[in-house]
């Protein structure tokens, strides 16, 4: 299934929000032959190496689809358009954070955290998560060689 333009815009904003002490990667399949994909994962490299998982949802139908939500991180977030948040904010499970795609004071796209995620223990082995990120980063690098 191809990505919508809005999904691509949100992914670009997730990359843009990375700090210098954070690494991130999109579309990370967890485990060597895993069937769970996290839309975007980051790891803080100078703190406690917390894993942050982001699930991108661009419509109410997308949010309610059968697609698995892979919230395996220490902090887990939905990343959604601002208009969608207004419709679904009461449906989002406690403990899950929310970033919205909105506009800054100059009319530029930005991500804004409107609800912080609560810390929780990882739902997968940290080594498996990090090696899955590395494999996905390598996949993206190989794409640039074509």
C-alpha atoms as one frame of an Amber mdcrd trajectory, in Angstrom:
protein
   0.000   0.000   0.000   1.438   3.362  -0.966   1.727   6.233   1.472  -0.481
   9.276   1.246   1.109  12.674   0.746   0.019  13.601   4.278   1.766  10.517
   5.702   4.963  11.490   3.871   4.719  15.034   5.244   4.323  13.727   8.797
   7.295  11.370   8.373   9.424  14.297   7.189   8.365  16.309  10.239   9.278
  13.392  12.530  12.779  13.337  11.019  12.984  17.115  11.358  12.145  16.994
  15.077  15.077  14.702  15.869  17.579  16.306  18.200  21.320  15.828  17.933
  21.177  13.220  20.698  18.427  11.157  19.101  18.381   8.713  16.214  15.270
   7.740  14.303  14.008   5.566  11.515  10.727   5.016   9.726   8.914   1.770
   8.975  10.799  -0.470  11.367   9.909  -4.156  11.266  10.464  -5.578  14.737
  12.546  -8.766  14.799  14.300 -10.562  11.991  11.171 -12.113  10.501   8.729
  -9.963  12.412   5.211  -9.105  11.383   4.938  -5.916  13.449   5.954  -2.601
  11.895   6.360   0.628  13.814   5.782   3.696  11.642   8.655   5.585  13.273
  11.030   4.810  16.160  13.538   6.991  17.945  16.163   6.282  20.559  17.671
   8.914  22.861  21.410   8.317  22.782  22.532  10.501  25.677  19.785   9.884
  28.226  18.541   6.500  29.322  18.363   5.309  25.710  14.583   5.390  25.890
  12.724   4.025  22.895   9.928   6.188  21.482   7.384   4.706  19.069   5.181
   6.775  16.786   2.103   5.535  14.934   1.023   7.830  12.102  -2.708   8.035
  11.495  -4.077  10.476   8.921  -7.822   9.802   9.115 -10.459   8.418  11.456
 -10.762   5.330   9.237  -6.985   4.880   9.437  -7.109   5.172  13.230  -9.882
   2.562  13.446  -8.421   0.206  10.832  -7.371  -3.359  11.591  -3.705  -2.340
  11.217  -1.848  -3.286  14.361  -0.654  -0.516  16.646   2.875  -1.435  17.609
   3.323   0.462  20.837   6.369  -1.369  22.191   8.406   1.646  23.335   9.069
   3.331  26.639   7.048   6.245  25.284   4.377   5.742  22.618   2.659   8.376
  20.504   0.056   8.872  17.833   1.008  11.453  15.222  -2.107  12.868  13.584
  -3.421  15.966  11.819  -4.775  18.636  14.148  -8.326  18.296  12.771  -8.324
  14.552  13.488  -7.206  15.116  17.064 -10.258  17.270  17.694 -12.453  14.339
  16.552 -10.723  11.481  18.388  -8.997  12.853  21.486 -11.435  11.123  23.848
 -10.815   7.760  22.129  -7.055   7.674  22.680  -5.975   5.251  25.364  -4.581
   6.638  28.588  -0.777   6.684  28.608  -0.455   7.162  24.846   0.874  10.570
  23.838  -0.158  12.651  20.845   1.708  14.857  18.402  -0.374  16.876  15.991
   0.600  18.193  12.582  -0.266  21.854  12.684   1.070  25.223  11.526   3.498
  27.471  13.380   3.034  31.250  13.693   4.540  31.691  10.207   2.239  29.152
   8.542   4.876  26.421   8.289   4.056  22.793   9.061   5.215  21.597  12.456
   4.601  18.840  14.977   3.370  19.879  18.398   3.059  17.564  21.374  -0.425
  18.041  22.830  -0.313  15.063  25.168   2.787  13.521  26.718   3.139   9.766
  26.765   3.585   8.016  30.075   6.700   5.915  30.638   6.312   2.162  30.508
   8.601  -0.824  30.278   9.534  -1.983  26.794   7.260  -4.597  25.209  10.179
  -6.076  23.230  13.847  -6.682  23.911  15.866  -3.457  23.507  18.580  -5.239
  21.499  15.939  -6.556  19.084  14.434  -3.058  18.723  17.810  -1.398  18.094
  18.953  -4.059  15.631  15.599  -3.728  13.853  16.200   0.011  13.563  19.680
  -0.590  12.143  18.331  -3.023   9.559  15.674  -0.500   8.513  18.273   2.276
   8.293  20.399   0.031   6.086  17.384  -0.624   3.850  16.898   3.120   3.425
  20.598   3.621   2.681  20.505   0.916  -0.013  17.580   2.740  -1.642  19.866
   5.748  -2.189  22.307   3.613  -4.178  19.825   2.697  -6.879
